[in-house]
Coordinates of C-alpha atoms and ligand atoms in Angstrom, one line a residue:
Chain A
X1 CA -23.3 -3.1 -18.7
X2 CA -21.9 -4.3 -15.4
X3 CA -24.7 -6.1 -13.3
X4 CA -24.6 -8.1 -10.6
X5 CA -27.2 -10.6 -8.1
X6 CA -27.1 -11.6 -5.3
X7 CA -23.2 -12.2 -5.2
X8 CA -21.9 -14.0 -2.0
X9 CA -18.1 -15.0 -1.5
X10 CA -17.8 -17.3 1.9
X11 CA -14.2 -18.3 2.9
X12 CA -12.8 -21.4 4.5
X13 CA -11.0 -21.1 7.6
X14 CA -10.5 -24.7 9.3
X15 CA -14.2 -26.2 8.9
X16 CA -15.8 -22.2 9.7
X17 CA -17.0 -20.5 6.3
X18 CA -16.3 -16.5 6.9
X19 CA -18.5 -14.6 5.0
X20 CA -16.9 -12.3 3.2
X21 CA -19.3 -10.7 0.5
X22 CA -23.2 -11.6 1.7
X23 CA -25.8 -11.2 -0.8
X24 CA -24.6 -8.2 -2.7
X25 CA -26.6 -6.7 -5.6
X26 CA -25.3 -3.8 -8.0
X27 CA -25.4 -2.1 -11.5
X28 CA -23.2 0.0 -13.4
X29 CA -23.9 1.6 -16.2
X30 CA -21.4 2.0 -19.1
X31 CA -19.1 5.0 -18.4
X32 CA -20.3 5.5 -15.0
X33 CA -17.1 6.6 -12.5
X34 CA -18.5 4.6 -9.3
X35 CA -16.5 5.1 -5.7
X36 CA -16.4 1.9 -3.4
X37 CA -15.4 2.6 0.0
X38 CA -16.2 1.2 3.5
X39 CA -14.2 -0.1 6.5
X40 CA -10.7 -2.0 6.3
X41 CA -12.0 -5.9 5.9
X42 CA -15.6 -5.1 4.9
X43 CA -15.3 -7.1 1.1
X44 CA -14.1 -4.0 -1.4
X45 CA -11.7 -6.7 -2.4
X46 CA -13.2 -9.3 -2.4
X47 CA -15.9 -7.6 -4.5
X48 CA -13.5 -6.0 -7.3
X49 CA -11.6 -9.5 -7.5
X50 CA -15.0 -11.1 -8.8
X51 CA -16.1 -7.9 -11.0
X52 CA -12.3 -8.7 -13.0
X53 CA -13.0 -12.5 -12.9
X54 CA -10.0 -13.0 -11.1
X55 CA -12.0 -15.0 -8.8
X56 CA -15.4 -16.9 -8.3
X57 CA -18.4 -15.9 -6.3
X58 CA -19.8 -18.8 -4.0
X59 CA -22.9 -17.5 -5.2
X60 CA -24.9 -14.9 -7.2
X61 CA -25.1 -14.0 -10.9
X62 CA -22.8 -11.6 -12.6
X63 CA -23.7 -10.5 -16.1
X64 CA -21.3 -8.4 -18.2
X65 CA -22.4 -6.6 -21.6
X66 CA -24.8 -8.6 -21.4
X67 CA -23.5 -12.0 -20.6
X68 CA -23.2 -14.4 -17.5
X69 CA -19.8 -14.7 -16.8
X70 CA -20.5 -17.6 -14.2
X71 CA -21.0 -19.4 -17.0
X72 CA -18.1 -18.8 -20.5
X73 CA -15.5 -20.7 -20.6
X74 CA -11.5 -19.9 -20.0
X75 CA -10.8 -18.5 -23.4
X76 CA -13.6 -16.1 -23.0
X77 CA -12.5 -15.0 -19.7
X78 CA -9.1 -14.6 -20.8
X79 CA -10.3 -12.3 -23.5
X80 CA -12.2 -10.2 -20.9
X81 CA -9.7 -10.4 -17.9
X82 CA -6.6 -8.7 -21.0
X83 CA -9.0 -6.7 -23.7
X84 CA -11.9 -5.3 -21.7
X85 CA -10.9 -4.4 -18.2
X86 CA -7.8 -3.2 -16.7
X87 CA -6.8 -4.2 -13.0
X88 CA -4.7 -2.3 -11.0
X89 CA -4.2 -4.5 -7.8
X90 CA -4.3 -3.5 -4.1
X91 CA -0.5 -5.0 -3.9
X92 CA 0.9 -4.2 -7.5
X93 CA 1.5 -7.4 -8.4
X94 CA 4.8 -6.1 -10.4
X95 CA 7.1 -8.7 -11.5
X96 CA 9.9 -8.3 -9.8
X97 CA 12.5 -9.2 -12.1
X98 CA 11.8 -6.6 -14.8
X99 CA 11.9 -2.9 -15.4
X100 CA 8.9 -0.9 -15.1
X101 CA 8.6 -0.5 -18.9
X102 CA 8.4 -4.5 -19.4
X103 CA 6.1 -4.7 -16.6
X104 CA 3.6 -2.2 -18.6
X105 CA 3.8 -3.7 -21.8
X106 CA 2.9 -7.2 -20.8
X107 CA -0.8 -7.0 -21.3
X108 CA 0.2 -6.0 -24.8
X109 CA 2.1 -9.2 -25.9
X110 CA -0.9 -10.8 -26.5
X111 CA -2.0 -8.1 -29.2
X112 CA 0.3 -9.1 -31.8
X113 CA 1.7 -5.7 -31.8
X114 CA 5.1 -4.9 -32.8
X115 CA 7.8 -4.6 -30.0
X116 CA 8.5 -1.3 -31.5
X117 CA 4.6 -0.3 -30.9
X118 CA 4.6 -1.9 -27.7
X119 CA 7.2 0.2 -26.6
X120 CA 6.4 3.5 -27.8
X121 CA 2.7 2.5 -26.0
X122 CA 4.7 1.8 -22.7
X123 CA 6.6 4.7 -22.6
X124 CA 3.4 7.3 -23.4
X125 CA 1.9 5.7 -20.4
X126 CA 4.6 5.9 -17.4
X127 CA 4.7 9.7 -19.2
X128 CA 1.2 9.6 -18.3
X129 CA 1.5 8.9 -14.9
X130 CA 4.5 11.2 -14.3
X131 CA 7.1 8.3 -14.4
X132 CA 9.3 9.6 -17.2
X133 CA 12.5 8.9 -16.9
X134 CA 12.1 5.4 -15.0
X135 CA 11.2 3.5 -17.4
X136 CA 13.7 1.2 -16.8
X137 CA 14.1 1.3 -12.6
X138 CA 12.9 -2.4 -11.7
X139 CA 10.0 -2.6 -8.7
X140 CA 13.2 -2.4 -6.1
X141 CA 14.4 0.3 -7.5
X142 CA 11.5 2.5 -7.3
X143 CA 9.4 4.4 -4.2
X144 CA 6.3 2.9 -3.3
X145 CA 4.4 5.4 -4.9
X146 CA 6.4 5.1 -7.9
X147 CA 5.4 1.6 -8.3
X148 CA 1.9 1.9 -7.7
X149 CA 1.9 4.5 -11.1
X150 CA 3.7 1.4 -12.7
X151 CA 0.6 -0.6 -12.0
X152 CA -2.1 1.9 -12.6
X153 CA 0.2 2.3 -15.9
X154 CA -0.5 -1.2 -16.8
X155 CA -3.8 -1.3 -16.8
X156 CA -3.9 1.9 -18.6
X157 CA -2.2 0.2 -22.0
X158 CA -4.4 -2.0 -23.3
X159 CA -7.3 1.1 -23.5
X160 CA -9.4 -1.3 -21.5
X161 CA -12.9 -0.2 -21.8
X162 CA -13.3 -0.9 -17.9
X163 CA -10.4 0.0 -15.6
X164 CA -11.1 -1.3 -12.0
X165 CA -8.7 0.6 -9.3
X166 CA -8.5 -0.8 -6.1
X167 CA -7.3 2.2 -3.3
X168 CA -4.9 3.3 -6.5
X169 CA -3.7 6.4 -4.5
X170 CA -3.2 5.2 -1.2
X171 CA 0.9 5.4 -1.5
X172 CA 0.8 8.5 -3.3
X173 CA 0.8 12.6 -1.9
X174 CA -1.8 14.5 -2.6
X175 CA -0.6 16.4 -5.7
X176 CA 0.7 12.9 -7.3
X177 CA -2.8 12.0 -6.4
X178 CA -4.9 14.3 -7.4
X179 CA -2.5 14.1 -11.1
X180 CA -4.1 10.7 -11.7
X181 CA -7.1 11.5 -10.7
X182 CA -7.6 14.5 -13.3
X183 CA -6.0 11.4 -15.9
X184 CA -8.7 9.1 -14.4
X185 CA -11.7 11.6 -15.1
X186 CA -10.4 12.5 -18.8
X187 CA -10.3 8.9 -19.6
X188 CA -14.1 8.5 -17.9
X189 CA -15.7 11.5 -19.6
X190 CA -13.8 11.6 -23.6
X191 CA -13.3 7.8 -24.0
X192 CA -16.5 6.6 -21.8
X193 CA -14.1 3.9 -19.9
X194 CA -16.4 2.6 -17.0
X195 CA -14.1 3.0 -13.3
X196 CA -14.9 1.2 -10.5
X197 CA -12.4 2.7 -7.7
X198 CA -12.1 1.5 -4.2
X199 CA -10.8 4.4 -1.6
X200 CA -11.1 5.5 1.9
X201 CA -10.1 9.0 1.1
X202 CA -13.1 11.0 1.1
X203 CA -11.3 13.8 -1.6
X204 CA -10.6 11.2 -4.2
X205 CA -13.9 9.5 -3.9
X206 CA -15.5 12.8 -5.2
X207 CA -14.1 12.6 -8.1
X208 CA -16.3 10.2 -8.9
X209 CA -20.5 10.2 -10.0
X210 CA -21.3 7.9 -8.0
X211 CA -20.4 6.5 -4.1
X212 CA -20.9 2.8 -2.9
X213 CA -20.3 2.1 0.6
X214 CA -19.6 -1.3 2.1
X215 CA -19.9 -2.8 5.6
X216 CA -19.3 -6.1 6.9
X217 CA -19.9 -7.8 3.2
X218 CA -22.8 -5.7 2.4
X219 CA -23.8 -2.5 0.8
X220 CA -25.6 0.2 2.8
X221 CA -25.6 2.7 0.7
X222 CA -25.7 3.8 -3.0
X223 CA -25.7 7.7 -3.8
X224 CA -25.1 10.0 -6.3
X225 CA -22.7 13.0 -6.2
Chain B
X1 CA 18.6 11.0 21.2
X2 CA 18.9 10.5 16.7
X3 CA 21.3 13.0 14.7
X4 CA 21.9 13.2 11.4
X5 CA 24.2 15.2 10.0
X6 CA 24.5 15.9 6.0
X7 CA 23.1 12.4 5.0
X8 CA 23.2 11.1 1.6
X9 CA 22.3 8.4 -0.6
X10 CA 22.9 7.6 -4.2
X11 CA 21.7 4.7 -6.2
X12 CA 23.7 3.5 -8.9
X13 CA 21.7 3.1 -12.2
X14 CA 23.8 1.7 -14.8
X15 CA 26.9 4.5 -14.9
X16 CA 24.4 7.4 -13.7
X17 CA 24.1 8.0 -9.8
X18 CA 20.9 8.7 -8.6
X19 CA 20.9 10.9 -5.5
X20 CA 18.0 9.8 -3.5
X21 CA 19.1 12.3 -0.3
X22 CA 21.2 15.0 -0.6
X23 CA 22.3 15.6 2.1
X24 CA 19.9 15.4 5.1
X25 CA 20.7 17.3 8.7
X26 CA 17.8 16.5 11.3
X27 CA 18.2 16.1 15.6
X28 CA 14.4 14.1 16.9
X29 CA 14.7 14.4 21.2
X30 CA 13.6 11.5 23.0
X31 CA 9.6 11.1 23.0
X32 CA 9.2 13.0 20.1
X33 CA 6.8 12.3 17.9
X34 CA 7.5 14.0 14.1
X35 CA 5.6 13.3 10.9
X36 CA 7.5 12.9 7.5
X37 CA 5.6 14.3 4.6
X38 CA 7.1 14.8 0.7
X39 CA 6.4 14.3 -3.1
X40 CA 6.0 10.1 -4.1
X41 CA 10.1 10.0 -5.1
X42 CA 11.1 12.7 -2.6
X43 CA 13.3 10.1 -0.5
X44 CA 10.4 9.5 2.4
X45 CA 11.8 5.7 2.3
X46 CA 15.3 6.2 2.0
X47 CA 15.6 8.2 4.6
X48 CA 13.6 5.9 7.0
X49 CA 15.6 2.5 6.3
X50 CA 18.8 4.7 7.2
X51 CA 17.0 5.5 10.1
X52 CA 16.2 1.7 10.9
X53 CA 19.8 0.4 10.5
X54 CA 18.4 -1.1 7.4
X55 CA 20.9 0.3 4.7
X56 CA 23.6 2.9 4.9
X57 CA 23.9 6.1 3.8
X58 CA 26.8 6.9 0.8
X59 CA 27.3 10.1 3.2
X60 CA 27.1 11.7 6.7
X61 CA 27.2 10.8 10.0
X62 CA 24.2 8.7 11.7
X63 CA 24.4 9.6 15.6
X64 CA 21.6 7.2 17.9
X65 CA 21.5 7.6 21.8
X66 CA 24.9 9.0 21.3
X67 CA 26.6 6.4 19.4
X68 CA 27.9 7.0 15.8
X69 CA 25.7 4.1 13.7
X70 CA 28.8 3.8 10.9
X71 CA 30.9 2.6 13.4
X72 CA 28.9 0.2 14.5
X73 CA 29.5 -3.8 14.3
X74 CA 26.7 -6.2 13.0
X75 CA 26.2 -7.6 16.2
X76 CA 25.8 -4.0 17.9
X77 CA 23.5 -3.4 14.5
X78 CA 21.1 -6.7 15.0
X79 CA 20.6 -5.3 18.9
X80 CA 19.2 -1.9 17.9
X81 CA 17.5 -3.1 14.9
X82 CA 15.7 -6.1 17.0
X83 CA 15.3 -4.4 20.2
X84 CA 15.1 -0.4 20.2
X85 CA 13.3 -0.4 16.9
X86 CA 10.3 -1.4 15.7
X87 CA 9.5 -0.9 11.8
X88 CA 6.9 -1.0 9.8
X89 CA 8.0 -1.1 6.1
X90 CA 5.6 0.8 3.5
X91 CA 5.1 -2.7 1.9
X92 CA 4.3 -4.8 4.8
X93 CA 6.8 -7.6 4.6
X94 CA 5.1 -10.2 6.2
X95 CA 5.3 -13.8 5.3
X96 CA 3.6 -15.4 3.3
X97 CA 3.8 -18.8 4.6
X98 CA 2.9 -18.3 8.3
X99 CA -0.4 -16.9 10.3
X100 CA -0.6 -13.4 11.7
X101 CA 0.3 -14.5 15.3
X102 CA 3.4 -16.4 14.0
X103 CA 4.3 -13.1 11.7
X104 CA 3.7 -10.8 15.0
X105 CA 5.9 -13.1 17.3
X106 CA 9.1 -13.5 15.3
X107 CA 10.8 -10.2 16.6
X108 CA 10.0 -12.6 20.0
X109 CA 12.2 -15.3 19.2
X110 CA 15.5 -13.4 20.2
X111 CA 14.4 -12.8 23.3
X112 CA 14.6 -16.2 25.5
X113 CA 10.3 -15.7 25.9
X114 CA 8.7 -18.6 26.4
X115 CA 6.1 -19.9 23.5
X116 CA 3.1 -19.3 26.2
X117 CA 4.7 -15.0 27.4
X118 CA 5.5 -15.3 23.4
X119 CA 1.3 -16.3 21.9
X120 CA 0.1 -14.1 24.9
X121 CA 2.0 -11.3 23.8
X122 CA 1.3 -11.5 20.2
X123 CA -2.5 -11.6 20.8
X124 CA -2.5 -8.5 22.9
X125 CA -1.0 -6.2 20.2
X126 CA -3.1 -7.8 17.5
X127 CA -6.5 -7.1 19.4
X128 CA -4.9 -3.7 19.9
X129 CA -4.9 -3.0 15.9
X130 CA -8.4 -4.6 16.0
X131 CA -7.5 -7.8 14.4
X132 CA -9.1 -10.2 17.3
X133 CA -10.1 -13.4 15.4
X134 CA -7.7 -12.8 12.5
X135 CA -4.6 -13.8 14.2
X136 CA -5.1 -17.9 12.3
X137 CA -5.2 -16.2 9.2
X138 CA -2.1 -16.0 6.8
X139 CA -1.4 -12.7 4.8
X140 CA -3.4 -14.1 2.1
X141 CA -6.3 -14.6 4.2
X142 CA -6.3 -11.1 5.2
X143 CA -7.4 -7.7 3.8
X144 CA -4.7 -5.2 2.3
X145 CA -6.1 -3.0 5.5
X146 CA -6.1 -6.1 8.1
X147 CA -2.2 -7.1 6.5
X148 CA -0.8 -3.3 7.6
X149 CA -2.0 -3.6 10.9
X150 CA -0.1 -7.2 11.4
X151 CA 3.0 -4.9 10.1
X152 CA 2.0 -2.4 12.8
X153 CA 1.6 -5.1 15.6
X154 CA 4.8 -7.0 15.0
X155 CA 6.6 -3.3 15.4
X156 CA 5.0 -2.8 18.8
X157 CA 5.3 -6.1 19.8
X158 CA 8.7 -5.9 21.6
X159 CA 8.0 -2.4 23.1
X160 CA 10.8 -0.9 21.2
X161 CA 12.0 2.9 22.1
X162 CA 11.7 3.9 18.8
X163 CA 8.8 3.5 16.3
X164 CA 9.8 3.9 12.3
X165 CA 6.5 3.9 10.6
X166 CA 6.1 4.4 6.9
X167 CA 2.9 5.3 5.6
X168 CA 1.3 2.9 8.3
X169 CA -2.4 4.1 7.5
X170 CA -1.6 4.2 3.9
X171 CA -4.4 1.2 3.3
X172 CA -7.1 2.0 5.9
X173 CA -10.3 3.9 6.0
X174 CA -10.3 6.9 8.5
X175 CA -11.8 5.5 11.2
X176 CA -9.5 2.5 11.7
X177 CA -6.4 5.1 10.9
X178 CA -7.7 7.3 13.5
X179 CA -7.7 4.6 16.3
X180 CA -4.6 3.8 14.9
X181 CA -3.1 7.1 15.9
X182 CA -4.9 6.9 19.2
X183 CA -3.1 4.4 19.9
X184 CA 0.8 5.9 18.6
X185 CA -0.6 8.8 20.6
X186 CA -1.0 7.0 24.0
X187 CA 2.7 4.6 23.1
X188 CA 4.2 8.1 22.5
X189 CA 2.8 9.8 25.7
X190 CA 2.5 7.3 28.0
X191 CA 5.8 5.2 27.5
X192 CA 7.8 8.1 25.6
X193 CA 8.2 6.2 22.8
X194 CA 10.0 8.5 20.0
X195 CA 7.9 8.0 16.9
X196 CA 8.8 8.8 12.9
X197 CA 6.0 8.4 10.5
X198 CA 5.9 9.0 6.5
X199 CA 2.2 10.1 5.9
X200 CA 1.1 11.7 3.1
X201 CA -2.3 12.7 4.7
X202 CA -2.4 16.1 6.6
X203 CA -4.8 14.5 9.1
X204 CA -3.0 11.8 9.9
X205 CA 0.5 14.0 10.2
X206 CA -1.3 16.5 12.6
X207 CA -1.5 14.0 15.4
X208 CA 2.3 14.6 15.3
X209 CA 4.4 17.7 17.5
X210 CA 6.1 18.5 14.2
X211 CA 6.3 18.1 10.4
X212 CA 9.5 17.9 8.4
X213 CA 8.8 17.8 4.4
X214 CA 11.2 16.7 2.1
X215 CA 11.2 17.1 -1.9
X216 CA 13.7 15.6 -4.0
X217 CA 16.0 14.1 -1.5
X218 CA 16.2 17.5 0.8
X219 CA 14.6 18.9 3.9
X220 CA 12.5 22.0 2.6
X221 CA 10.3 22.8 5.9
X222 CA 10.4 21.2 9.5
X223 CA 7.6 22.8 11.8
X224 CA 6.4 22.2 15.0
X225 CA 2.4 22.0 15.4
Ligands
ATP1 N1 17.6 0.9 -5.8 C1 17.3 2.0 -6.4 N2 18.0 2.3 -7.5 C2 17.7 3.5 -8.2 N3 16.8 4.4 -7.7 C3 16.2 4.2 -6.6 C4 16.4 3.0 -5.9 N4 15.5 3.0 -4.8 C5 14.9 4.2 -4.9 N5 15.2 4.9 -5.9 C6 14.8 6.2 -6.3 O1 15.0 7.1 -5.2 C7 13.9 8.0 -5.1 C8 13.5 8.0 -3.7 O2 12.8 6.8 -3.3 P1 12.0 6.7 -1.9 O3 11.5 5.3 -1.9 O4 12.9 7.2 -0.8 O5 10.8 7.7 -2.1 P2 9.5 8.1 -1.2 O6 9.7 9.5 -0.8 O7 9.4 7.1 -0.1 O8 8.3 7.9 -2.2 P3 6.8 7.3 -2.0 O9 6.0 8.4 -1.4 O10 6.4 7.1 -3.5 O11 6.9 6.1 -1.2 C9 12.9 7.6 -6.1 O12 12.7 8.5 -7.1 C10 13.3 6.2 -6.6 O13 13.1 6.1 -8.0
ATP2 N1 -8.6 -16.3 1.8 C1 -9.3 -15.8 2.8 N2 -9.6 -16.7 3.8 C2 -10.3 -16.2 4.9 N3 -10.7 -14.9 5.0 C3 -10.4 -14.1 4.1 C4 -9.7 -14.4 2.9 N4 -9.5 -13.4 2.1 C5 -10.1 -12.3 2.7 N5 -10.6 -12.8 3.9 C6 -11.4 -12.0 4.8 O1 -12.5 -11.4 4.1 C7 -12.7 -10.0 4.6 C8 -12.8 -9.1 3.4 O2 -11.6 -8.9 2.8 P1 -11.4 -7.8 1.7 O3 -10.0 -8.0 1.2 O4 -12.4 -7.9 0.6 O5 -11.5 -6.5 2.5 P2 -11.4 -5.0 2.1 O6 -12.7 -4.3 2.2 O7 -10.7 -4.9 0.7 O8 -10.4 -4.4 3.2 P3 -9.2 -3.3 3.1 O9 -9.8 -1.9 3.1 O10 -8.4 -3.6 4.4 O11 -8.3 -3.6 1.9 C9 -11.6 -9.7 5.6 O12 -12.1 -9.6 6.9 C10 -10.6 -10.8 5.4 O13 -10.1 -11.2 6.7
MG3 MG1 -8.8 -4.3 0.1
MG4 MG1 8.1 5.5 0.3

């Protein structure tokens, strides 16, 4: 379902090349709940950024259902990056301009659905995530917390078959946290959505089947839970 | 050393007020060092920019070494902001445009360093948060993780009395948190610098004296430990 070879991502800095992601190999199978974690700068992002083709590997082969994705063109990957998976950044990435409820529904105006059904979609969703009520804060008008569950909201709405997370609880308490989490495992074990979570908390991480670790742009371990 | 007394804060939604804090009593001594817990929404943030001169409260009386905040001119304001506090916002702040070391060195610029005491500083608090190498690189450049500690490091930077701290491990994998305490933990022993840190992870709020919890917008529970 997921597979990956070999990937390497090197960075320029001046005329140095940083090594970010050195030779990693990995595969997920459909409606697996894998954990990433590893130290602060050791290439979780790096990693997820390639997995949602939001970015290019300096090396390695990444097959998805099946196909290379090194090597479709931009309409397919635009098709993959807004139908299959849904993202929910380290940083949000909310526009800032716009209420929460516009910010969720934007994957969905390219689905030719209704802005009736885009909004009764949108507003299920912030429900979902226990923003009811807020629909219509914008991102300044919200707690941090508040508009990380916009974002995770987001990449709910689309019923992406894979939704990659990256550290989605880290503004959030534990009950807020462990809220999503419960909404995270229901989606993994009735609808078979593949997740691919980054965290350093060790309690959110065992929600999941499965726990990756990272170090320094490799993986040293790979263990069932 | 910081009073409150019956602090609130409403935001206006349209023709609805929201009250974010309703009415907030607290007294922190000098050296203290008290962790902030509460519900994502509970008022964590609102509270702490009121703290940090960085908004005012629509109620209640602000008292700091004495002085009554509200009466305060801006000039009197930009002192205490610039040099008794240092903040770290729960979103990091930095700019976008400049490295690490320039981002660390700007609460510098007010105070008649040279550039050479300025870069010498500046690369002293960043190998302190472990970000030795990284100081070239602009926020872009640099891991969610590795961006919060440039946050924390431009708070330290100008030895300020006071360190406001919200969520400041919120993106970081426990052992880089933990030396991160270590290191409020020595500032707040050593050099009796008061700290006040939103955490919503009990192991990061028990290298604190005392825990106050708030839920929506009130105090509920303040505890020593
Ligand atoms: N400008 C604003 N207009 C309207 N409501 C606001 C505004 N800013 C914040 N709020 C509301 O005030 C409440 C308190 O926000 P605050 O940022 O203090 O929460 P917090 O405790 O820091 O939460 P978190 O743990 O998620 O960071 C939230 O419910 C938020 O929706
Ligand atoms: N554009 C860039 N140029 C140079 N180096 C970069 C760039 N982007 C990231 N890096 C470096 O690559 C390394 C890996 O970054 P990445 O964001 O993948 O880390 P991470 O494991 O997600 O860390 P965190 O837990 O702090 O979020 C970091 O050390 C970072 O400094
Ligand atoms: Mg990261
Ligand atoms: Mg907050």
């Amino acid at each position: 379902f997921i597979k990956v070879i070999d990937i390497a991502k090197k960075y320029k800095m001046g005329d140095v090349d940083f090594p970010a992601l050195k030779g990693v190999s990995l595969a997920i199978d459909r409606g697996e709940f894998v954990a990433i974690m590893g130290p602060s700068g050791s290439g979780k992002s790096t990693f997820m950024n390639i997995l949602g083709c939001l970015d290019v590997p300096t090396d390695g082969r990444y097959f998805l259902e099946g196909q290379e994705v090194g090597s479709l063109d931009k309409d397919d990957l635009a098709v993959i990056r807004n139908k299959k998976i849904g993202f929910v950044f380290q940083s949000f990435n909310l526009l800032a301009r716009i209420s929460a409820i516009e910010n969720v529904e934007l994957p969905l105006l390219y689905n030719g659905l209704s802005s009736k059904d885009r909004l009764q979609r949108g507003i299920a969703v912030l429900s979902a995530v226990g923003l009811k009520g807020k629909e219509y804060h914008r991102p300044n008008q919200l707690s941090g917390g508040e508009q990380q569950r916009v974002a995770i909201a987001r990449a709910l709405v689309n019923n992406p078959s894979i939704i990659l997370a990256d550290e989605p609880t880290g503004n959030l308490d534990s009950q807020t946290s462990a809220e999503l989490m419960t909404l995270f495992k229901q989606l993994n074990k009735e609808k078979h959505i593949t997740i691919v979570m980054v965290t350093h908390e060790a309690d959110i991480a065992s929600y999941a089947d499965r726990r990756v670790c990272f170090k320094d742009g490799e993986i040293i371990k790979d263990e069932c839970q």
